[in-house]
Short mmCIF file of C-alpha atoms in Angstrom, two decimals:
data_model
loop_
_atom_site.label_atom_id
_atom_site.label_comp_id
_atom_site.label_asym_id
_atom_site.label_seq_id
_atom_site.Cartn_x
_atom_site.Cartn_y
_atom_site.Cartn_z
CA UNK A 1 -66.46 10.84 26.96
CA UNK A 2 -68.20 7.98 29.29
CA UNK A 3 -71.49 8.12 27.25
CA UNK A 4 -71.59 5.46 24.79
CA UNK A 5 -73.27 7.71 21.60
CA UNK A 6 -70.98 10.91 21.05
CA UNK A 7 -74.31 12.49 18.93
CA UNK A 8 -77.43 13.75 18.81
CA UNK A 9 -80.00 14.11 16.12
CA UNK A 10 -82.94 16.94 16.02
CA UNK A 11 -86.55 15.35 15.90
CA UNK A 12 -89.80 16.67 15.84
CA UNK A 13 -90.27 16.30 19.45
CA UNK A 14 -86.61 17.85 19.92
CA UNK A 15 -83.08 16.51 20.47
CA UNK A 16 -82.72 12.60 21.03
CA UNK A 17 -80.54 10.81 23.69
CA UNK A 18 -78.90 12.37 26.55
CA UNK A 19 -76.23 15.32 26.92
CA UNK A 20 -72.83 13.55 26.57
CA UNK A 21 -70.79 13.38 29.52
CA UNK A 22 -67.01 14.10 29.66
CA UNK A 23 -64.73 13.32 32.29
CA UNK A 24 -60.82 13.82 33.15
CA UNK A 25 -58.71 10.76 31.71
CA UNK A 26 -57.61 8.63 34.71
CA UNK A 27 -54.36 6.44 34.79
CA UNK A 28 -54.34 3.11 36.53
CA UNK A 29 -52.64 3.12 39.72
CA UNK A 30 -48.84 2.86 40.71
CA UNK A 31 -47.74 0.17 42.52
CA UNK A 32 -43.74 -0.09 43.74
CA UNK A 33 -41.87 -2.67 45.43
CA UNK A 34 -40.17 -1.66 48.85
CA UNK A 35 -36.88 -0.50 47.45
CA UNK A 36 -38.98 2.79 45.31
CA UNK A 37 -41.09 5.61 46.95
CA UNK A 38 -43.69 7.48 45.01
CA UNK A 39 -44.58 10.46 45.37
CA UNK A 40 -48.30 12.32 43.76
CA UNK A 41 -51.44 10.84 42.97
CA UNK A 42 -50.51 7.36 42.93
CA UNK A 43 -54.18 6.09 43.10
CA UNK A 44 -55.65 7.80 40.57
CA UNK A 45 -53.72 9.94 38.32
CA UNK A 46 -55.81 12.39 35.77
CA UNK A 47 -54.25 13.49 32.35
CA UNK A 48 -51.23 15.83 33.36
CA UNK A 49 -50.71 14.47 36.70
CA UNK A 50 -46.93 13.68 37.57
CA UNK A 51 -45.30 11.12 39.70
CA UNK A 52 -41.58 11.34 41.21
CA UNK A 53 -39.65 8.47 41.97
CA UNK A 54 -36.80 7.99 44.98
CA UNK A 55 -35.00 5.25 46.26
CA UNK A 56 -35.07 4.33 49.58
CA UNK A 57 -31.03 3.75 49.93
CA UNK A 58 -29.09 7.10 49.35
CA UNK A 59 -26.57 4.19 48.09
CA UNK A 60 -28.78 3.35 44.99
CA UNK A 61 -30.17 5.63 42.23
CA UNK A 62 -33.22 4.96 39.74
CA UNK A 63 -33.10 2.91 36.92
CA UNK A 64 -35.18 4.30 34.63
CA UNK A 65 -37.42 7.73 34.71
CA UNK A 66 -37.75 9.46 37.88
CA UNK A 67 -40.60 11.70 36.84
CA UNK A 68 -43.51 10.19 34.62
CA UNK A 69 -46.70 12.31 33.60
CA UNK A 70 -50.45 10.72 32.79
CA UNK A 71 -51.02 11.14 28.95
CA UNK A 72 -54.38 11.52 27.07
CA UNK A 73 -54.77 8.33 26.43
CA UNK A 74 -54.87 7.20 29.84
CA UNK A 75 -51.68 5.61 29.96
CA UNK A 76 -48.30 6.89 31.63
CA UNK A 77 -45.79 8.12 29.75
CA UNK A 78 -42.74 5.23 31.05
CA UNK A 79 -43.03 2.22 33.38
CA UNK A 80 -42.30 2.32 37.35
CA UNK A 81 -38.39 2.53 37.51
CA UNK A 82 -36.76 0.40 39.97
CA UNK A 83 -33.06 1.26 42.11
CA UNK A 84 -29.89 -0.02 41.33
CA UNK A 85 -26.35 -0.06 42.78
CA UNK A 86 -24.51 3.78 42.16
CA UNK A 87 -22.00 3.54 38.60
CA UNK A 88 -20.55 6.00 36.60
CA UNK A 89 -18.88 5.13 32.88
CA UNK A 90 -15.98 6.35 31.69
CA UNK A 91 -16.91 9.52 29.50
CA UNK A 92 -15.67 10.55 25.80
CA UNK A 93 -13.50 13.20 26.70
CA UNK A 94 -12.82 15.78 24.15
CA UNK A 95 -8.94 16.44 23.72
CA UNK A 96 -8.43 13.71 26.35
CA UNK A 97 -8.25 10.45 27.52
CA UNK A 98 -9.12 8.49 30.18
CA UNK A 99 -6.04 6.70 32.20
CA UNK A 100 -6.95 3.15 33.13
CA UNK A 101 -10.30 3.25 31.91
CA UNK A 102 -12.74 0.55 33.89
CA UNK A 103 -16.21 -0.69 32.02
CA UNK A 104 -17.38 0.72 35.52
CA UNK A 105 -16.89 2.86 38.12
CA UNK A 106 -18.58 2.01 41.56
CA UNK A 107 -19.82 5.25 44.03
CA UNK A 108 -17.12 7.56 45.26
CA UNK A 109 -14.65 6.32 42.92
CA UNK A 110 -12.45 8.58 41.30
CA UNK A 111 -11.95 9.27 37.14
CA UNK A 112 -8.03 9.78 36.07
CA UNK A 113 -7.71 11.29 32.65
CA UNK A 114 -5.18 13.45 30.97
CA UNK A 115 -5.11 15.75 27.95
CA UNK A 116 -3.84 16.14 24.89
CA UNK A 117 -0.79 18.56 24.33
CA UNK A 118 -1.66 22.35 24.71
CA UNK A 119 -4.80 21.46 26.46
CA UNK A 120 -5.59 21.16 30.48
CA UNK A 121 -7.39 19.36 32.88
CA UNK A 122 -10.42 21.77 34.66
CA UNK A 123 -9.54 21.86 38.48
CA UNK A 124 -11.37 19.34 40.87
CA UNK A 125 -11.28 15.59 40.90
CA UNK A 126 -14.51 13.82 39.55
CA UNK A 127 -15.88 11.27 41.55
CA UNK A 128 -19.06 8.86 40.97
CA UNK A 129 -22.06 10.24 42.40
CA UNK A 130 -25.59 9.30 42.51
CA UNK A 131 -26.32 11.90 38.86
CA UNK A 132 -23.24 10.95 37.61
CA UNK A 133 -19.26 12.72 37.90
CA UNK A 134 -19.67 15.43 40.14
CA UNK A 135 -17.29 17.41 37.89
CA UNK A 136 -17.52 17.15 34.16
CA UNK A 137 -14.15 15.80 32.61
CA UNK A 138 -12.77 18.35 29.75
CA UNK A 139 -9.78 19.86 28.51
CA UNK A 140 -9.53 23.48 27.74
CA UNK A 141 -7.20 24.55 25.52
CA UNK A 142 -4.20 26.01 27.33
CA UNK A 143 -3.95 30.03 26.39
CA UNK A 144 -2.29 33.17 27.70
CA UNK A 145 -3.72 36.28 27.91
CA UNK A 146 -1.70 39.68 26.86
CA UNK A 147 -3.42 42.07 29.67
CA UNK A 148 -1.01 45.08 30.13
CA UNK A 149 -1.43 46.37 26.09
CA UNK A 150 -1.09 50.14 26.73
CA UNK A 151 0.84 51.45 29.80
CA UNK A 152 4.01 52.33 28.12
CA UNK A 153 4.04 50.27 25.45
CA UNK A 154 4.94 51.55 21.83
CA UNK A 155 4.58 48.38 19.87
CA UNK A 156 2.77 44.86 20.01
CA UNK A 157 3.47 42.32 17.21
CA UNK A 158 1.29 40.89 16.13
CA UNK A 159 -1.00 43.54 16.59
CA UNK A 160 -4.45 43.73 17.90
CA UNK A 161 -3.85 40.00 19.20
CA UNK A 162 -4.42 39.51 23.02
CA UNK A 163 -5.19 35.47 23.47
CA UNK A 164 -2.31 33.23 22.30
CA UNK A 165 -2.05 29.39 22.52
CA UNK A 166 0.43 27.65 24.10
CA UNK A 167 3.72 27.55 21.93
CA UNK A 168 2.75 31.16 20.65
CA UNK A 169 4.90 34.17 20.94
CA UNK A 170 4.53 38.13 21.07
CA UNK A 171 6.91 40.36 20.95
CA UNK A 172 7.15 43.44 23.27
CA UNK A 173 8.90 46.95 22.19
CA UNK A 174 8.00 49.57 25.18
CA UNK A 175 8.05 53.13 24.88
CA UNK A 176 10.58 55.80 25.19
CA UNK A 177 10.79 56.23 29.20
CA UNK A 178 10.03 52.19 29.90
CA UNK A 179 11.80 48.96 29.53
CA UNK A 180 10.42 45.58 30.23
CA UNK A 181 9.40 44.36 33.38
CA UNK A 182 12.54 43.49 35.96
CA UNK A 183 15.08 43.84 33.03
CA UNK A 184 16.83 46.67 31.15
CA UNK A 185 15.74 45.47 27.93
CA UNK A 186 12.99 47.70 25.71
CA UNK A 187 12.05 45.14 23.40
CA UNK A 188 11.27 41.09 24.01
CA UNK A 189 9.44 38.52 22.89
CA UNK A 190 7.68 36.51 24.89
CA UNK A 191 6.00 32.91 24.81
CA UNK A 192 2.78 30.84 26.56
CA UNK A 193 4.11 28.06 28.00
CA UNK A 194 1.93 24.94 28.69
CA UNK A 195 1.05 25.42 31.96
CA UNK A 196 -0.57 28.94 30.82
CA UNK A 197 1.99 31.06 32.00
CA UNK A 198 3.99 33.61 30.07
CA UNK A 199 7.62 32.66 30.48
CA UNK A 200 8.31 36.35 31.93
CA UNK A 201 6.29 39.06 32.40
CA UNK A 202 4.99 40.75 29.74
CA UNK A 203 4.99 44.44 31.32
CA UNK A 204 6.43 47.47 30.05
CA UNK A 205 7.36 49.51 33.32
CA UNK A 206 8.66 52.95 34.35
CA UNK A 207 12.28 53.27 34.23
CA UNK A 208 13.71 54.16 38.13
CA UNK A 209 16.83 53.62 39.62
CA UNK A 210 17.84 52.20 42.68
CA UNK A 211 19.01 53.36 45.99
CA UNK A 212 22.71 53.40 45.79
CA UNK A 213 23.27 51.63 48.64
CA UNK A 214 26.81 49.58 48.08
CA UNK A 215 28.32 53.24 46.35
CA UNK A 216 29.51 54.89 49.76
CA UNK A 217 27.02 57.54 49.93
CA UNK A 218 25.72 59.20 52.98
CA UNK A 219 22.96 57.55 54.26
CA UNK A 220 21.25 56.90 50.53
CA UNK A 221 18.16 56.01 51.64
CA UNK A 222 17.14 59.33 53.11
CA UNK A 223 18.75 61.46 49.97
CA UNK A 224 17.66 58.62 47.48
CA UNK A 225 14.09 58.72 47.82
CA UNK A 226 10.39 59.98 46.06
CA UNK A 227 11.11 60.14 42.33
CA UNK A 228 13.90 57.97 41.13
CA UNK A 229 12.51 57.86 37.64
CA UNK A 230 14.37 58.54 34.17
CA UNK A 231 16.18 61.93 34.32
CA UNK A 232 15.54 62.81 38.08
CA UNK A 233 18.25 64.39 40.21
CA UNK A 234 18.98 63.80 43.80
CA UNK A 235 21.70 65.59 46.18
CA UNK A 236 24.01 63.44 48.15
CA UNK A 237 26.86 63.29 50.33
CA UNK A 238 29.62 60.91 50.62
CA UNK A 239 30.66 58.66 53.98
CA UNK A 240 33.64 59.52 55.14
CA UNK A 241 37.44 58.75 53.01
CA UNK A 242 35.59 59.55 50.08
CA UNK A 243 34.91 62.48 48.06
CA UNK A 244 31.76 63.58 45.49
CA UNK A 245 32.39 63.24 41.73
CA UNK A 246 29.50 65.79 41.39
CA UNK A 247 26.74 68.26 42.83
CA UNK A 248 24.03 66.08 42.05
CA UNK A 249 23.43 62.28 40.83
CA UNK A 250 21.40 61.88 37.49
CA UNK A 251 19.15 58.83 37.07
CA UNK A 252 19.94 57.31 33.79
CA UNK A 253 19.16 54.20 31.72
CA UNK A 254 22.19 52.69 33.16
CA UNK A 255 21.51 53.60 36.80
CA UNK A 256 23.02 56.68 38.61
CA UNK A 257 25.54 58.85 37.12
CA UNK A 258 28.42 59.85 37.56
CA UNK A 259 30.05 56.80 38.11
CA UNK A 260 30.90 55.95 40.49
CA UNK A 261 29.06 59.01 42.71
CA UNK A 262 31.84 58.55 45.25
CA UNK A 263 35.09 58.12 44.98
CA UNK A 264 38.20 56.86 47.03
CA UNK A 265 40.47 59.91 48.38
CA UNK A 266 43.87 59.42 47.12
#
């Protein structure tokens, strides 16, 4: 209000005084020294008005608040910041530590820290930037996930568990016509590691046999081919000097049988 009485009273003659007058709140101006530009109504801010701060070097960041607003009461909400020199401090990291920590870290330089056991570093280096690390420094906790739960499998222990920490095992029984991936095992346990890796993998997979390629058989990969699972048949022949031990060869869990499919003549 820029009228000095904020009333009126009701005489005979009518209302006394003048109509009050009201006007926006104004800030005082913003000055900054060469090193700071401004950028809004510098000159004469109203209530709400905003002004951003920059520095001039890209090699120095503002000390202070880089936005400030004009309040109601005519007065802005922080001081003019100024620029200073680009430094990062080492952070509190959660499950971590920082390795050969400095009181601080000058532009571009680059923040070492390990973590605790069963916990690992997020990928990227941090460096000191002008807003701070460019990548936050934390530890997640190292964990395995159990993805392959149904094809073939008959039993999980524990059950119903599919995340496991490092250190933690689970143990593996596939079903009938499967055994464990790359062995001729059916049931395994296996354990996540600290790198987040299962120590083999934990896949139940079809049972096949190979081509029989070191038995003496005719040309195995053309008669040993399409479905070599768990009870298939295939015809064969035998190279010459040696003789069949039967009509057809039977996949099994222990590979083709008879054995051996071809045998020495005598």
């Amino acid at each position: 209000m820029t009228s000095e009485i904020n009333h009126r009273t009701c005489r005979a003659q009518g209302w006394d005084n003048t109509v009050p007058v009201c006007e926006a709140v104004k800030c005082p101006a913003i000055r900054t020294n060469a090193f700071v530009t401004a950028s809004g109504n510098t000159e004469e801010g109203s209530y709400g008005d905003v002004i951003h701060f920059e520095c001039v070097s890209a090699d120095k960041k503002i000390d202070g608040s880089s936005d400030i607003n004009c309040t109601e009461t005519g007065e802005w909400s922080d001081s003019v910041p100024t620029c200073k020199e680009i430094t990062c401090t080492a952070p509190v990291i959660s499950n971590g530590f920082v390795v050969e920590p400095e009181e601080e870290y000058q532009r571009d330089a680059i923040l070492k820290y390990r973590c605790s056991p069963g916990f690992k570093a997020r990928e990227g280096i941090p460096r000191c930037a002008k807003f701070g690390w460019t990548l936050n420094p934390e530890c997640d906790e190292v964990t395995c996930e159990l993805k392959s739960i149904r094809f073939g499998v008959q039993k999980i222990n524990p059950e119903g568990k599919t995340i496991f920490r490092a250190g933690e095992s689970v143990e593996i029984t596939c079903a009938e016509r499967y055994w464990i991936f790359r062995t001729k095992e059916t049931i395994r346990s296996f354990t996540c590691e600290e790198n987040g890796e299962w120590d083999h993998e934990p896949i139940c997979e079809e049972i096949r046999c190979e081509v029989p390629r070191d038995q003496h058989v005719y040309s195995p990969h053309y008669y040993f081919r399409g479905d070599m699972t768990l009870g298939a048949t295939k015809t064969y022949h035998c190279i010459s000097g040696y003789e069949q031990k039967a009509a057809v060869a039977t996949c099994t869990r222990d590979g083709w049988t008879p054995k051996p499919l071809c045998a020495g003549i005598k």
